[in-house]
N, CA, C and O atoms as a Tinker XYZ file with bonds, in Angstrom:
   524  protein
     1  N    -10.615000  -10.834000   79.824000    73     2
     2  CA   -11.446000  -10.799000   78.642000    64     1     3
     3  C    -11.147000   -9.503000   77.876000    63     2     4     5
     4  O    -11.210000   -8.414000   78.446000    81     3
     5  N    -10.823000   -9.624000   76.587000    73     3     6
     6  CA   -10.577000   -8.402000   75.814000    64     5     7
     7  C    -11.903000   -7.749000   75.460000    63     6     8     9
     8  O    -12.908000   -8.417000   75.216000    81     7
     9  N    -11.872000   -6.425000   75.438000    73     7    10
    10  CA   -13.124000   -5.721000   75.172000    64     9    11
    11  C    -13.561000   -5.856000   73.721000    63    10    12    13
    12  O    -12.742000   -5.962000   72.808000    81    11
    13  N    -14.853000   -5.850000   73.540000    73    11    14
    14  CA   -15.429000   -5.710000   72.213000    64    13    15
    15  C    -15.043000   -4.315000   71.741000    63    14    16    17
    16  O    -15.217000   -3.349000   72.483000    81    15
    17  N    -14.526000   -4.191000   70.533000    73    15    18
    18  CA   -14.091000   -2.899000   70.028000    64    17    19
    19  C    -15.022000   -2.448000   68.917000    63    18    20    21
    20  O    -15.258000   -3.171000   67.949000    81    19
    21  N    -15.547000   -1.237000   69.073000    73    19    22
    22  CA   -16.489000   -0.663000   68.109000    64    21    23
    23  C    -15.961000    0.684000   67.660000    63    22    24    25
    24  O    -15.140000    1.299000   68.341000    81    23
    25  N    -16.440000    1.147000   66.498000    73    23    26
    26  CA   -15.939000    2.398000   65.933000    64    25    27
    27  C    -17.094000    3.263000   65.445000    63    26    28    29
    28  O    -17.824000    2.893000   64.525000    81    27
    29  N    -17.244000    4.421000   66.080000    73    27    30
    30  CA   -18.191000    5.435000   65.615000    64    29    31
    31  C    -17.466000    6.348000   64.634000    63    30    32    33
    32  O    -16.334000    6.760000   64.889000    81    31
    33  N    -18.099000    6.660000   63.535000    73    31    34
    34  CA   -17.525000    7.544000   62.521000    64    33    35
    35  C    -18.087000    8.950000   62.725000    63    34    36    37
    36  O    -19.224000    9.238000   62.351000    81    35
    37  N    -17.277000    9.812000   63.321000    73    35    38
    38  CA   -17.718000   11.164000   63.616000    64    37    39
    39  C    -18.074000   11.970000   62.388000    63    38    40    41
    40  O    -18.901000   12.879000   62.465000    81    39
    41  N    -17.473000   11.660000   61.266000    73    39    42
    42  CA   -17.774000   12.397000   60.037000    64    41    43
    43  C    -19.185000   12.109000   59.524000    63    42    44    45
    44  O    -19.683000   12.836000   58.665000    81    43
    45  N    -19.825000   11.085000   60.024000    73    43    46
    46  CA   -21.206000   10.764000   59.641000    64    45    47
    47  C    -22.233000   11.553000   60.449000    63    46    48    49
    48  O    -23.428000   11.511000   60.156000    81    47
    49  N    -21.765000   12.264000   61.458000    73    47    50
    50  CA   -22.660000   12.988000   62.365000    64    49    51
    51  C    -22.699000   14.458000   61.963000    63    50    52    53
    52  O    -21.696000   15.165000   62.061000    81    51
    53  N    -23.865000   14.910000   61.510000    73    51    54
    54  CA   -24.026000   16.323000   61.170000    64    53    55
    55  C    -25.144000   16.974000   61.977000    63    54    56    57
    56  O    -25.547000   18.104000   61.702000    81    55
    57  N    -25.636000   16.251000   62.970000    73    55    58
    58  CA   -26.690000   16.750000   63.847000    64    57    59
    59  C    -27.167000   15.627000   64.745000    63    58    60    61
    60  O    -26.620000   14.525000   64.728000    81    59
    61  N    -28.186000   15.916000   65.523000    73    59    62
    62  CA   -28.677000   14.938000   66.495000    64    61    63
    63  C    -29.251000   13.708000   65.808000    63    62    64    65
    64  O    -28.954000   12.585000   66.217000    81    63
    65  N    -30.064000   13.892000   64.774000    73    63    66
    66  CA   -30.669000   12.736000   64.097000    64    65    67
    67  C    -29.598000   11.806000   63.535000    63    66    68    69
    68  O    -29.702000   10.587000   63.677000    81    67
    69  N    -28.572000   12.367000   62.901000    73    67    70
    70  CA   -27.534000   11.516000   62.312000    64    69    71
    71  C    -26.672000   10.854000   63.386000    63    70    72    73
    72  O    -26.118000    9.779000   63.154000    81    71
    73  N    -26.551000   11.478000   64.555000    73    71    74
    74  CA   -25.851000   10.824000   65.663000    64    73    75
    75  C    -26.538000    9.511000   66.005000    63    74    76    77
    76  O    -25.877000    8.482000   66.152000    81    75
    77  N    -27.851000    9.540000   66.132000    73    75    78
    78  CA   -28.568000    8.321000   66.505000    64    77    79
    79  C    -28.551000    7.293000   65.388000    63    78    80    81
    80  O    -28.570000    6.093000   65.661000    81    79
    81  N    -28.517000    7.730000   64.143000    73    79    82
    82  CA   -28.357000    6.770000   63.039000    64    81    83
    83  C    -26.999000    6.079000   63.134000    63    82    84    85
    84  O    -26.897000    4.868000   62.942000    81    83
    85  N    -25.946000    6.866000   63.435000    73    83    86
    86  CA   -24.608000    6.286000   63.556000    64    85    87
    87  C    -24.529000    5.351000   64.763000    63    86    88    89
    88  O    -23.949000    4.270000   64.665000    81    87
    89  N    -25.093000    5.746000   65.876000    73    87    90
    90  CA   -25.112000    4.862000   67.047000    64    89    91
    91  C    -25.859000    3.563000   66.722000    63    90    92    93
    92  O    -25.420000    2.480000   67.109000    81    91
    93  N    -26.966000    3.672000   66.024000    73    91    94
    94  CA   -27.714000    2.482000   65.629000    64    93    95
    95  C    -26.911000    1.590000   64.694000    63    94    96    97
    96  O    -26.918000    0.367000   64.834000    81    95
    97  N    -26.224000    2.202000   63.745000    73    95    98
    98  CA   -25.411000    1.435000   62.790000    64    97    99
    99  C    -24.354000    0.611000   63.524000    63    98   100   101
   100  O    -24.107000   -0.545000   63.180000    81    99
   101  N    -23.737000    1.215000   64.532000    73    99   102
   102  CA   -22.636000    0.562000   65.235000    64   101   103
   103  C    -23.137000   -0.373000   66.334000    63   102   104   105
   104  O    -22.631000   -1.486000   66.476000    81   103
   105  N    -24.114000    0.064000   67.102000    73   103   106
   106  CA   -24.531000   -0.687000   68.287000    64   105   107
   107  C    -25.710000   -1.630000   68.050000    63   106   108   109
   108  O    -25.949000   -2.538000   68.847000    81   107
   109  N    -26.441000   -1.422000   66.968000    73   107   110
   110  CA   -27.644000   -2.224000   66.725000    64   109   111
   111  C    -27.750000   -2.666000   65.265000    63   110   112   113
   112  O    -28.810000   -2.510000   64.660000    81   111
   113  N    -26.682000   -3.211000   64.686000    73   111   114
   114  CA   -26.694000   -3.481000   63.248000    64   113   115
   115  C    -27.745000   -4.494000   62.798000    63   114   116   117
   116  O    -28.191000   -4.443000   61.652000    81   115
   117  N    -28.141000   -5.395000   63.657000    73   115   118
   118  CA   -29.079000   -6.443000   63.255000    64   117   119
   119  C    -30.459000   -6.309000   63.885000    63   118   120   121
   120  O    -31.298000   -7.197000   63.740000    81   119
   121  N    -30.695000   -5.206000   64.581000    73   119   122
   122  CA   -32.005000   -5.001000   65.209000    64   121   123
   123  C    -33.014000   -4.535000   64.166000    63   122   124   125
   124  O    -32.662000   -3.759000   63.277000    81   123
   125  N    -34.256000   -4.990000   64.255000    73   123   126
   126  CA   -35.274000   -4.582000   63.276000    64   125   127
   127  C    -35.909000   -3.219000   63.578000    63   126   128   129
   128  O    -36.804000   -2.781000   62.854000    81   127
   129  N    -35.463000   -2.562000   64.616000    73   127   130
   130  CA   -36.001000   -1.259000   65.006000    64   129   131
   131  C    -34.842000   -0.277000   65.152000    63   130   132   133
   132  O    -33.679000   -0.677000   65.212000    81   131
   133  N    -35.168000    0.992000   65.208000    73   131   134
   134  CA   -34.121000    2.012000   65.292000    64   133   135
   135  C    -34.132000    2.665000   66.670000    63   134   136   137
   136  O    -35.147000    2.687000   67.365000    81   135
   137  N    -32.986000    3.189000   67.034000    73   135   138
   138  CA   -32.818000    3.883000   68.302000    64   137   139
   139  C    -33.491000    5.241000   68.224000    63   138   140   141
   140  O    -33.252000    5.992000   67.278000    81   139
   141  N    -34.324000    5.569000   69.194000    73   139   142
   142  CA   -34.969000    6.873000   69.237000    64   141   143
   143  C    -33.965000    7.968000   69.536000    63   142   144   145
   144  O    -32.917000    7.716000   70.130000    81   143
   145  N    -34.284000    9.174000   69.127000    73   143   146
   146  CA   -33.410000   10.330000   69.352000    64   145   147
   147  C    -33.597000   10.830000   70.776000    63   146   148   149
   148  O    -34.272000   11.830000   71.022000    81   147
   149  N    -32.985000   10.112000   71.701000    73   147   150
   150  CA   -33.187000   10.395000   73.114000    64   149   151
   151  C    -31.962000    9.965000   73.916000    63   150   152   153
   152  O    -31.427000    8.873000   73.725000    81   151
   153  N    -31.532000   10.840000   74.810000    73   151   154
   154  CA   -30.430000   10.484000   75.706000    64   153   155
   155  C    -30.823000    9.324000   76.611000    63   154   156   157
   156  O    -29.984000    8.485000   76.941000    81   155
   157  N    -32.088000    9.266000   77.015000    73   155   158
   158  CA   -32.560000    8.147000   77.830000    64   157   159
   159  C    -32.494000    6.840000   77.042000    63   158   160   161
   160  O    -32.121000    5.802000   77.589000    81   159
   161  N    -32.854000    6.888000   75.761000    73   159   162
   162  CA   -32.773000    5.690000   74.919000    64   161   163
   163  C    -31.323000    5.242000   74.776000    63   162   164   165
   164  O    -31.037000    4.045000   74.827000    81   163
   165  N    -30.408000    6.187000   74.598000    73   163   166
   166  CA   -28.995000    5.842000   74.520000    64   165   167
   167  C    -28.534000    5.202000   75.819000    63   166   168   169
   168  O    -27.828000    4.195000   75.794000    81   167
   169  N    -28.920000    5.765000   76.939000    73   167   170
   170  CA   -28.555000    5.209000   78.232000    64   169   171
   171  C    -29.062000    3.776000   78.359000    63   170   172   173
   172  O    -28.321000    2.891000   78.787000    81   171
   173  N    -30.317000    3.545000   77.989000    73   171   174
   174  CA   -30.878000    2.192000   78.038000    64   173   175
   175  C    -30.089000    1.245000   77.146000    63   174   176   177
   176  O    -29.784000    0.122000   77.547000    81   175
   177  N    -29.757000    1.692000   75.941000    73   175   178
   178  CA   -29.004000    0.858000   75.005000    64   177   179
   179  C    -27.651000    0.467000   75.593000    63   178   180   181
   180  O    -27.223000   -0.680000   75.465000    81   179
   181  N    -26.982000    1.418000   76.235000    73   179   182
   182  CA   -25.651000    1.144000   76.780000    64   181   183
   183  C    -25.680000    0.178000   77.960000    63   182   184   185
   184  O    -24.655000   -0.421000   78.287000    81   183
   185  N    -26.838000    0.015000   78.605000    73   183   186
   186  CA   -26.949000   -0.990000   79.655000    64   185   187
   187  C    -26.877000   -2.392000   79.077000    63   186   188   189
   188  O    -26.550000   -3.338000   79.794000    81   187
   189  N    -27.175000   -2.540000   77.801000    73   187   190
   190  CA   -27.059000   -3.829000   77.140000    64   189   191
   191  C    -28.351000   -4.611000   77.147000    63   190   192   193
   192  O    -29.384000   -4.158000   77.639000    81   191
   193  N    -28.257000   -5.811000   76.579000    73   191   194
   194  CA   -29.420000   -6.679000   76.491000    64   193   195
   195  C    -29.988000   -6.756000   75.090000    63   194   196   197
   196  O    -30.800000   -7.633000   74.796000    81   195
   197  N    -29.576000   -5.853000   74.229000    73   195   198
   198  CA   -29.952000   -5.904000   72.826000    64   197   199
   199  C    -28.861000   -5.239000   72.013000    63   198   200   201
   200  O    -27.991000   -4.561000   72.560000    81   199
   201  N    -28.909000   -5.433000   70.720000    73   199   202
   202  CA   -27.806000   -4.938000   69.903000    64   201   203
   203  C    -26.555000   -5.743000   70.182000    63   202   204   205
   204  O    -26.640000   -6.923000   70.523000    81   203
   205  N    -25.405000   -5.129000   70.044000    73   203   206
   206  CA   -24.138000   -5.848000   70.220000    64   205   207
   207  C    -23.649000   -5.837000   71.663000    63   206   208   209
   208  O    -22.641000   -6.474000   71.968000    81   207
   209  N    -24.324000   -5.142000   72.545000    73   207   210
   210  CA   -23.903000   -5.045000   73.950000    64   209   211
   211  C    -24.663000   -6.047000   74.802000    63   210   212   213
   212  O    -25.871000   -6.223000   74.645000    81   211
   213  N    -23.938000   -6.707000   75.711000    73   211   214
   214  CA   -24.637000   -7.613000   76.619000    64   213   215
   215  C    -24.769000   -7.050000   78.022000    63   214   216   217
   216  O    -25.364000   -7.687000   78.891000    81   215
   217  N    -24.224000   -5.869000   78.255000    73   215   218
   218  CA   -24.424000   -5.198000   79.531000    64   217   219
   219  C    -23.293000   -5.336000   80.518000    63   218   220   221
   220  O    -23.074000   -4.429000   81.321000    81   219
   221  N    -22.559000   -6.445000   80.492000    73   219   222
   222  CA   -21.511000   -6.635000   81.487000    64   221   223
   223  C    -20.118000   -6.712000   80.866000    63   222   224   225
   224  O    -19.129000   -6.335000   81.496000    81   223
   225  N    -20.048000   -7.191000   79.655000    73   223   226
   226  CA   -18.748000   -7.369000   79.014000    64   225   227
   227  C    -18.098000   -6.015000   78.742000    63   226   228   229
   228  O    -18.786000   -5.032000   78.471000    81   227
   229  N    -16.774000   -5.972000   78.817000    73   227   230
   230  CA   -16.092000   -4.713000   78.524000    64   229   231
   231  C    -16.213000   -4.351000   77.043000    63   230   232   233
   232  O    -16.156000   -5.213000   76.165000    81   231
   233  N    -16.379000   -3.065000   76.795000    73   231   234
   234  CA   -16.541000   -2.557000   75.441000    64   233   235
   235  C    -15.659000   -1.322000   75.299000    63   234   236   237
   236  O    -15.599000   -0.486000   76.201000    81   235
   237  N    -14.982000   -1.213000   74.173000    73   235   238
   238  CA   -14.234000   -0.004000   73.844000    64   237   239
   239  C    -14.873000    0.579000   72.587000    63   238   240   241
   240  O    -14.925000   -0.071000   71.543000    81   239
   241  N    -15.352000    1.801000   72.702000    73   239   242
   242  CA   -15.926000    2.511000   71.565000    64   241   243
   243  C    -14.958000    3.628000   71.203000    63   242   244   245
   244  O    -14.707000    4.528000   72.005000    81   243
   245  N    -14.422000    3.565000   70.000000    73   243   246
   246  CA   -13.540000    4.617000   69.521000    64   245   247
   247  C    -14.357000    5.517000   68.609000    63   246   248   249
   248  O    -14.906000    5.066000   67.604000    81   247
   249  N    -14.431000    6.783000   68.965000    73   247   250
   250  CA   -15.197000    7.768000   68.205000    64   249   251
   251  C    -14.195000    8.539000   67.365000    63   250   252   253
   252  O    -13.641000    9.546000   67.806000    81   251
   253  N    -13.966000    8.054000   66.140000    73   251   254
   254  CA   -13.000000    8.706000   65.261000    64   253   255
   255  C    -13.618000    9.976000   64.688000    63   254   256   257
   256  O    -14.834000   10.079000   64.523000    81   255
   257  N    -12.771000   10.916000   64.395000    73   255   258
   258  CA   -13.196000   12.224000   63.884000    64   257   259
   259  C    -14.264000   12.835000   64.796000    63   258   260   261
   260  O    -15.236000   13.437000   64.338000    81   259
   261  N    -14.047000   12.658000   66.102000    73   259   262
   262  CA   -15.022000   13.158000   67.073000    64   261   263
   263  C    -15.158000   14.672000   67.012000    63   262   264   265
   264  O    -16.195000   15.215000   67.392000    81   263
   265  N    -14.121000   15.361000   66.538000    73   263   266
   266  CA   -14.193000   16.825000   66.456000    64   265   267
   267  C    -15.313000   17.265000   65.521000    63   266   268   269
   268  O    -15.961000   18.283000   65.764000    81   267
   269  N    -15.542000   16.509000   64.459000    73   267   270
   270  CA   -16.653000   16.826000   63.550000    64   269   271
   271  C    -17.981000   16.667000   64.277000    63   270   272   273
   272  O    -18.885000   17.486000   64.116000    81   271
   273  N    -18.093000   15.622000   65.067000    73   271   274
   274  CA   -19.323000   15.414000   65.842000    64   273   275
   275  C    -19.486000   16.492000   66.899000    63   274   276   277
   276  O    -20.587000   17.000000   67.108000    81   275
   277  N    -18.395000   16.841000   67.565000    73   275   278
   278  CA   -18.446000   17.891000   68.590000    64   277   279
   279  C    -18.979000   19.192000   67.981000    63   278   280   281
   280  O    -19.807000   19.872000   68.585000    81   279
   281  N    -18.503000   19.528000   66.792000    73   279   282
   282  CA   -18.963000   20.747000   66.121000    64   281   283
   283  C    -20.440000   20.633000   65.728000    63   282   284   285
   284  O    -21.210000   21.575000   65.915000    81   283
   285  N    -20.826000   19.488000   65.187000    73   283   286
   286  CA   -22.211000   19.294000   64.742000    64   285   287
   287  C    -23.194000   19.267000   65.910000    63   286   288   289
   288  O    -24.360000   19.627000   65.752000    81   287
   289  N    -22.729000   18.847000   67.064000    73   287   290
   290  CA   -23.583000   18.729000   68.257000    64   289   291
   291  C    -23.259000   19.834000   69.249000    63   290   292   293
   292  O    -23.393000   19.658000   70.459000    81   291
   293  N    -22.835000   20.971000   68.724000    73   291   294
   294  CA   -22.417000   22.093000   69.544000    64   293   295
   295  C    -23.562000   22.989000   69.983000    63   294   296   297
   296  O    -24.700000   22.542000   70.127000    81   295
   297  N    -23.251000   24.230000   70.188000    73   295   298
   298  CA   -24.186000   25.186000   70.782000    64   297   299
   299  C    -25.463000   25.336000   69.954000    63   298   300   301
   300  O    -26.558000   25.314000   70.515000    81   299
   301  N    -25.347000   25.486000   68.646000    73   299   302
   302  CA   -26.554000   25.701000   67.828000    64   301   303
   303  C    -27.481000   24.496000   67.847000    63   302   304   305
   304  O    -28.692000   24.654000   68.005000    81   303
   305  N    -26.937000   23.299000   67.690000    73   303   306
   306  CA   -27.759000   22.095000   67.741000    64   305   307
   307  C    -28.401000   21.936000   69.112000    63   306   308   309
   308  O    -29.543000   21.492000   69.225000    81   307
   309  N    -27.663000   22.298000   70.141000    73   307   310
   310  CA   -28.179000   22.166000   71.507000    64   309   311
   311  C    -29.283000   23.186000   71.765000    63   310   312   313
   312  O    -30.283000   22.868000   72.408000    81   311
   313  N    -29.110000   24.403000   71.270000    73   311   314
   314  CA   -30.181000   25.402000   71.390000    64   313   315
   315  C    -31.463000   24.892000   70.728000    63   314   316   317
   316  O    -32.546000   24.987000   71.304000    81   315
   317  N    -31.332000   24.359000   69.531000    73   315   318
   318  CA   -32.496000   23.840000   68.812000    64   317   319
   319  C    -33.149000   22.700000   69.598000    63   318   320   321
   320  O    -34.375000   22.595000   69.637000    81   319
   321  N    -32.342000   21.860000   70.214000    73   319   322
   322  CA   -32.830000   20.743000   71.023000    64   321   323
   323  C    -33.684000   21.254000   72.192000    63   322   324   325
   324  O    -34.785000   20.755000   72.426000    81   323
   325  N    -33.167000   22.253000   72.925000    73   323   326
   326  CA   -33.920000   22.782000   74.065000    64   325   327
   327  C    -35.130000   23.595000   73.618000    63   326   328   329
   328  O    -36.177000   23.542000   74.262000    81   327
   329  N    -35.007000   24.334000   72.545000    73   327   330
   330  CA   -36.167000   25.093000   72.039000    64   329   331
   331  C    -37.296000   24.163000   71.621000    63   330   332   333
   332  O    -38.468000   24.462000   71.847000    81   331
   333  N    -36.945000   23.039000   71.014000    73   331   334
   334  CA   -37.966000   22.052000   70.639000    64   333   335
   335  C    -38.675000   21.518000   71.876000    63   334   336   337
   336  O    -39.884000   21.289000   71.842000    81   335
   337  N    -37.952000   21.320000   72.952000    73   335   338
   338  CA   -38.576000   20.872000   74.204000    64   337   339
   339  C    -39.529000   21.946000   74.739000    63   338   340   341
   340  O    -40.623000   21.634000   75.210000    81   339
   341  N    -39.110000   23.197000   74.663000    73   339   342
   342  CA   -39.945000   24.290000   75.166000    64   341   343
   343  C    -41.230000   24.443000   74.350000    63   342   344   345
   344  O    -42.237000   24.933000   74.862000    81   343
   345  N    -41.196000   24.035000   73.113000    73   343   346
   346  CA   -42.386000   24.109000   72.259000    64   345   347
   347  C    -43.393000   23.003000   72.559000    63   346   348   349
   348  O    -44.505000   23.020000   72.030000    81   347
   349  N    -43.021000   22.052000   73.393000    73   347   350
   350  CA   -43.911000   20.925000   73.725000    64   349   351
   351  C    -44.058000   20.778000   75.245000    63   350   352   353
   352  O    -43.661000   19.761000   75.814000    81   351
   353  N    -44.632000   21.802000   75.901000    73   351   354
   354  CA   -44.728000   21.748000   77.364000    64   353   355
   355  C    -45.630000   20.626000   77.871000    63   354   356   357
   356  O    -45.568000   20.261000   79.045000    81   355
   357  N    -46.464000   20.081000   76.995000    73   355   358
   358  CA   -47.309000   18.959000   77.410000    64   357   359
   359  C    -46.501000   17.668000   77.545000    63   358   360   361
   360  O    -46.962000   16.704000   78.157000    81   359
   361  N    -45.299000   17.651000   76.975000    73   359   362
   362  CA   -44.445000   16.465000   77.005000    64   361   363
   363  C    -43.222000   16.675000   77.899000    63   362   364   365
   364  O    -42.837000   15.784000   78.656000    81   363
   365  N    -42.613000   17.862000   77.803000    73   363   366
   366  CA   -41.363000   18.141000   78.496000    64   365   367
   367  C    -41.557000   19.230000   79.546000    63   366   368   369
   368  O    -42.319000   20.175000   79.347000    81   367
   369  N    -40.861000   19.082000   80.656000    73   367   370
   370  CA   -40.886000   20.105000   81.699000    64   369   371
   371  C    -40.125000   21.333000   81.184000    63   370   372   373
   372  O    -38.959000   21.240000   80.801000    81   371
   373  N    -40.794000   22.458000   81.183000    73   371   374
   374  CA   -40.197000   23.677000   80.633000    64   373   375
   375  C    -39.063000   24.213000   81.512000    63   374   376   377
   376  O    -38.081000   24.740000   80.989000    81   375
   377  N    -39.180000   24.089000   82.822000    73   375   378
   378  CA   -38.188000   24.657000   83.732000    64   377   379
   379  C    -36.779000   24.155000   83.483000    63   378   380   381
   380  O    -35.875000   24.963000   83.265000    81   379
   381  N    -36.561000   22.846000   83.508000    73   379   382
   382  CA   -35.200000   22.346000   83.266000    64   381   383
   383  C    -34.679000   22.707000   81.876000    63   382   384   385
   384  O    -33.503000   23.037000   81.722000    81   383
   385  N    -35.535000   22.647000   80.877000    73   383   386
   386  CA   -35.098000   22.990000   79.522000    64   385   387
   387  C    -34.716000   24.467000   79.444000    63   386   388   389
   388  O    -33.714000   24.814000   78.818000    81   387
   389  N    -35.501000   25.333000   80.071000    73   387   390
   390  CA   -35.192000   26.763000   80.032000    64   389   391
   391  C    -33.903000   27.064000   80.792000    63   390   392   393
   392  O    -33.092000   27.873000   80.342000    81   391
   393  N    -33.712000   26.418000   81.944000    73   391   394
   394  CA   -32.473000   26.628000   82.709000    64   393   395
   395  C    -31.254000   26.163000   81.912000    63   394   396   397
   396  O    -30.219000   26.829000   81.907000    81   395
   397  N    -31.382000   25.026000   81.243000    73   395   398
   398  CA   -30.270000   24.525000   80.434000    64   397   399
   399  C    -29.993000   25.459000   79.259000    63   398   400   401
   400  O    -28.836000   25.699000   78.915000    81   399
   401  N    -31.041000   25.979000   78.651000    73   399   402
   402  CA   -30.883000   26.925000   77.542000    64   401   403
   403  C    -30.243000   28.220000   78.035000    63   402   404   405
   404  O    -29.357000   28.766000   77.379000    81   403
   405  N    -30.686000   28.704000   79.177000    73   403   406
   406  CA   -30.099000   29.926000   79.749000    64   405   407
   407  C    -28.611000   29.731000   80.048000    63   406   408   409
   408  O    -27.800000   30.616000   79.773000    81   407
   409  N    -28.251000   28.572000   80.610000    73   407   410
   410  CA   -26.845000   28.293000   80.912000    64   409   411
   411  C    -26.031000   28.217000   79.623000    63   410   412   413
   412  O    -24.905000   28.711000   79.558000    81   411
   413  N    -26.596000   27.610000   78.627000    73   411   414
   414  CA   -25.910000   27.510000   77.343000    64   413   415
   415  C    -25.687000   28.899000   76.751000    63   414   416   417
   416  O    -24.600000   29.211000   76.265000    81   415
   417  N    -26.722000   29.722000   76.798000    73   415   418
   418  CA   -26.611000   31.080000   76.259000    64   417   419
   419  C    -25.629000   31.930000   77.058000    63   418   420   421
   420  O    -25.048000   32.872000   76.518000    81   419
   421  N    -25.438000   31.611000   78.327000    73   419   422
   422  CA   -24.478000   32.335000   79.166000    64   421   423
   423  C    -23.055000   31.800000   79.003000    63   422   424   425
   424  O    -22.117000   32.311000   79.615000    81   423
   425  N    -22.907000   30.771000   78.175000    73   423   426
   426  CA   -21.579000   30.204000   77.944000    64   425   427
   427  C    -21.160000   29.177000   78.968000    63   426   428   429
   428  O    -20.001000   28.764000   78.993000    81   427
   429  N    -22.089000   28.754000   79.819000    73   427   430
   430  CA   -21.740000   27.826000   80.897000    64   429   431
   431  C    -22.426000   26.470000   80.759000    63   430   432   433
   432  O    -22.167000   25.568000   81.556000    81   431
   433  N    -23.280000   26.312000   79.779000    73   431   434
   434  CA   -24.049000   25.071000   79.654000    64   433   435
   435  C    -23.335000   23.997000   78.856000    63   434   436   437
   436  O    -22.351000   24.254000   78.162000    81   435
   437  N    -23.850000   22.806000   78.974000    73   435   438
   438  CA   -23.311000   21.669000   78.230000    64   437   439
   439  C    -23.941000   21.606000   76.844000    63   438   440   441
   440  O    -25.127000   21.886000   76.670000    81   439
   441  N    -23.127000   21.235000   75.868000    73   439   442
   442  CA   -23.657000   21.002000   74.533000    64   441   443
   443  C    -24.224000   19.585000   74.464000    63   442   444   445
   444  O    -24.032000   18.782000   75.376000    81   443
   445  N    -24.918000   19.296000   73.378000    73   443   446
   446  CA   -25.449000   17.947000   73.208000    64   445   447
   447  C    -24.310000   16.929000   73.186000    63   446   448   449
   448  O    -24.447000   15.829000   73.720000    81   447
   449  N    -23.205000   17.293000   72.576000    73   447   450
   450  CA   -22.031000   16.416000   72.575000    64   449   451
   451  C    -21.605000   16.111000   74.007000    63   450   452   453
   452  O    -21.327000   14.957000   74.333000    81   451
   453  N    -21.549000   17.129000   74.866000    73   451   454
   454  CA   -21.191000   16.930000   76.275000    64   453   455
   455  C    -22.185000   15.999000   76.970000    63   454   456   457
   456  O    -21.792000   15.157000   77.778000    81   455
   457  N    -23.456000   16.150000   76.658000    73   455   458
   458  CA   -24.480000   15.301000   77.272000    64   457   459
   459  C    -24.298000   13.842000   76.872000    63   458   460   461
   460  O    -24.466000   12.940000   77.693000    81   459
   461  N    -23.956000   13.617000   75.616000    73   459   462
   462  CA   -23.710000   12.252000   75.146000    64   461   463
   463  C    -22.496000   11.658000   75.856000    63   462   464   465
   464  O    -22.522000   10.498000   76.267000    81   463
   465  N    -21.442000   12.442000   75.999000    73   463   466
   466  CA   -20.261000   11.958000   76.719000    64   465   467
   467  C    -20.615000   11.576000   78.148000    63   466   468   469
   468  O    -20.113000   10.584000   78.676000    81   467
   469  N    -21.484000   12.372000   78.772000    73   467   470
   470  CA   -21.889000   12.072000   80.151000    64   469   471
   471  C    -22.650000   10.749000   80.226000    63   470   472   473
   472  O    -22.460000    9.978000   81.166000    81   471
   473  N    -23.505000   10.483000   79.247000    73   471   474
   474  CA   -24.236000    9.212000   79.231000    64   473   475
   475  C    -23.252000    8.051000   79.127000    63   474   476   477
   476  O    -23.368000    7.074000   79.867000    81   475
   477  N    -22.287000    8.150000   78.217000    73   475   478
   478  CA   -21.289000    7.089000   78.096000    64   477   479
   479  C    -20.512000    6.919000   79.403000    63   478   480   481
   480  O    -20.234000    5.791000   79.809000    81   479
   481  N    -20.164000    8.008000   80.057000    73   479   482
   482  CA   -19.361000    7.946000   81.286000    64   481   483
   483  C    -20.084000    7.222000   82.415000    63   482   484   485
   484  O    -19.439000    6.712000   83.332000    81   483
   485  N    -21.397000    7.169000   82.363000    73   483   486
   486  CA   -22.175000    6.494000   83.401000    64   485   487
   487  C    -22.113000    4.973000   83.297000    63   486   488   489
   488  O    -22.673000    4.276000   84.143000    81   487
   489  N    -21.445000    4.455000   82.281000    73   487   490
   490  CA   -21.369000    2.999000   82.052000    64   489   491
   491  C    -19.927000    2.552000   82.193000    63   490   492   493
   492  O    -19.119000    2.700000   81.276000    81   491
   493  N    -19.621000    2.001000   83.365000    73   491   494
   494  CA   -18.241000    1.666000   83.717000    64   493   495
   495  C    -17.629000    0.606000   82.808000    63   494   496   497
   496  O    -16.408000    0.561000   82.660000    81   495
   497  N    -18.435000   -0.235000   82.207000    73   495   498
   498  CA   -17.892000   -1.284000   81.343000    64   497   499
   499  C    -17.597000   -0.783000   79.930000    63   498   500   501
   500  O    -17.057000   -1.523000   79.108000    81   499
   501  N    -17.951000    0.476000   79.648000    73   499   502
   502  CA   -17.737000    1.032000   78.313000    64   501   503
   503  C    -16.670000    2.109000   78.386000    63   502   504   505
   504  O    -16.802000    3.099000   79.106000    81   503
   505  N    -15.618000    1.891000   77.627000    73   503   506
   506  CA   -14.544000    2.872000   77.511000    64   505   507
   507  C    -14.778000    3.642000   76.212000    63   506   508   509
   508  O    -14.778000    3.053000   75.131000    81   507
   509  N    -14.974000    4.931000   76.317000    73   507   510
   510  CA   -15.141000    5.774000   75.135000    64   509   511
   511  C    -13.821000    6.465000   74.859000    63   510   512   513
   512  O    -13.300000    7.187000   75.709000    81   511
   513  N    -13.284000    6.245000   73.676000    73   511   514
   514  CA   -12.018000    6.834000   73.267000    64   513   515
   515  C    -12.314000    7.854000   72.175000    63   514   516   517
   516  O    -12.838000    7.500000   71.118000    81   515
   517  N    -11.984000    9.106000   72.422000    73   515   518
   518  CA   -12.166000   10.158000   71.421000    64   517   519
   519  C    -10.908000   10.243000   70.578000    63   518   520   521
   520  O     -9.822000   10.503000   71.095000    81   519
   521  N    -11.055000   10.026000   69.287000    73   519   522
   522  CA    -9.882000   10.007000   68.400000    64   521   523
   523  C    -10.092000   10.975000   67.243000    63   522   524
   524  O     -9.221000   11.108000   66.384000    81   523
């Protein structure tokens, strides 16, 4: 079975919110709701069952101009992401967010772009091609 081929436009990504808009455009074009700005939501979406993914069929996602997305989802965007979590301790555990922020500030942490790549890597039926 040939894989379903999809194309993410990296030039459309200028931050976390626009990343999820682009993912929604590509993966959920006919859904009446939008994908939340959450790595967990992305993980759920990649399991399939809604949008263009059925969960088992092979999929190839080509992320063109991924370097633009990598830059937009880099250290500054990631710092803002963790700081926002720290501002809402009633919702998010402060410890993991602070440790991730500390690692990022020490030059050893993952950026938001890296976190997204990790979510995709957890889905064996999805091949992510960075172009």
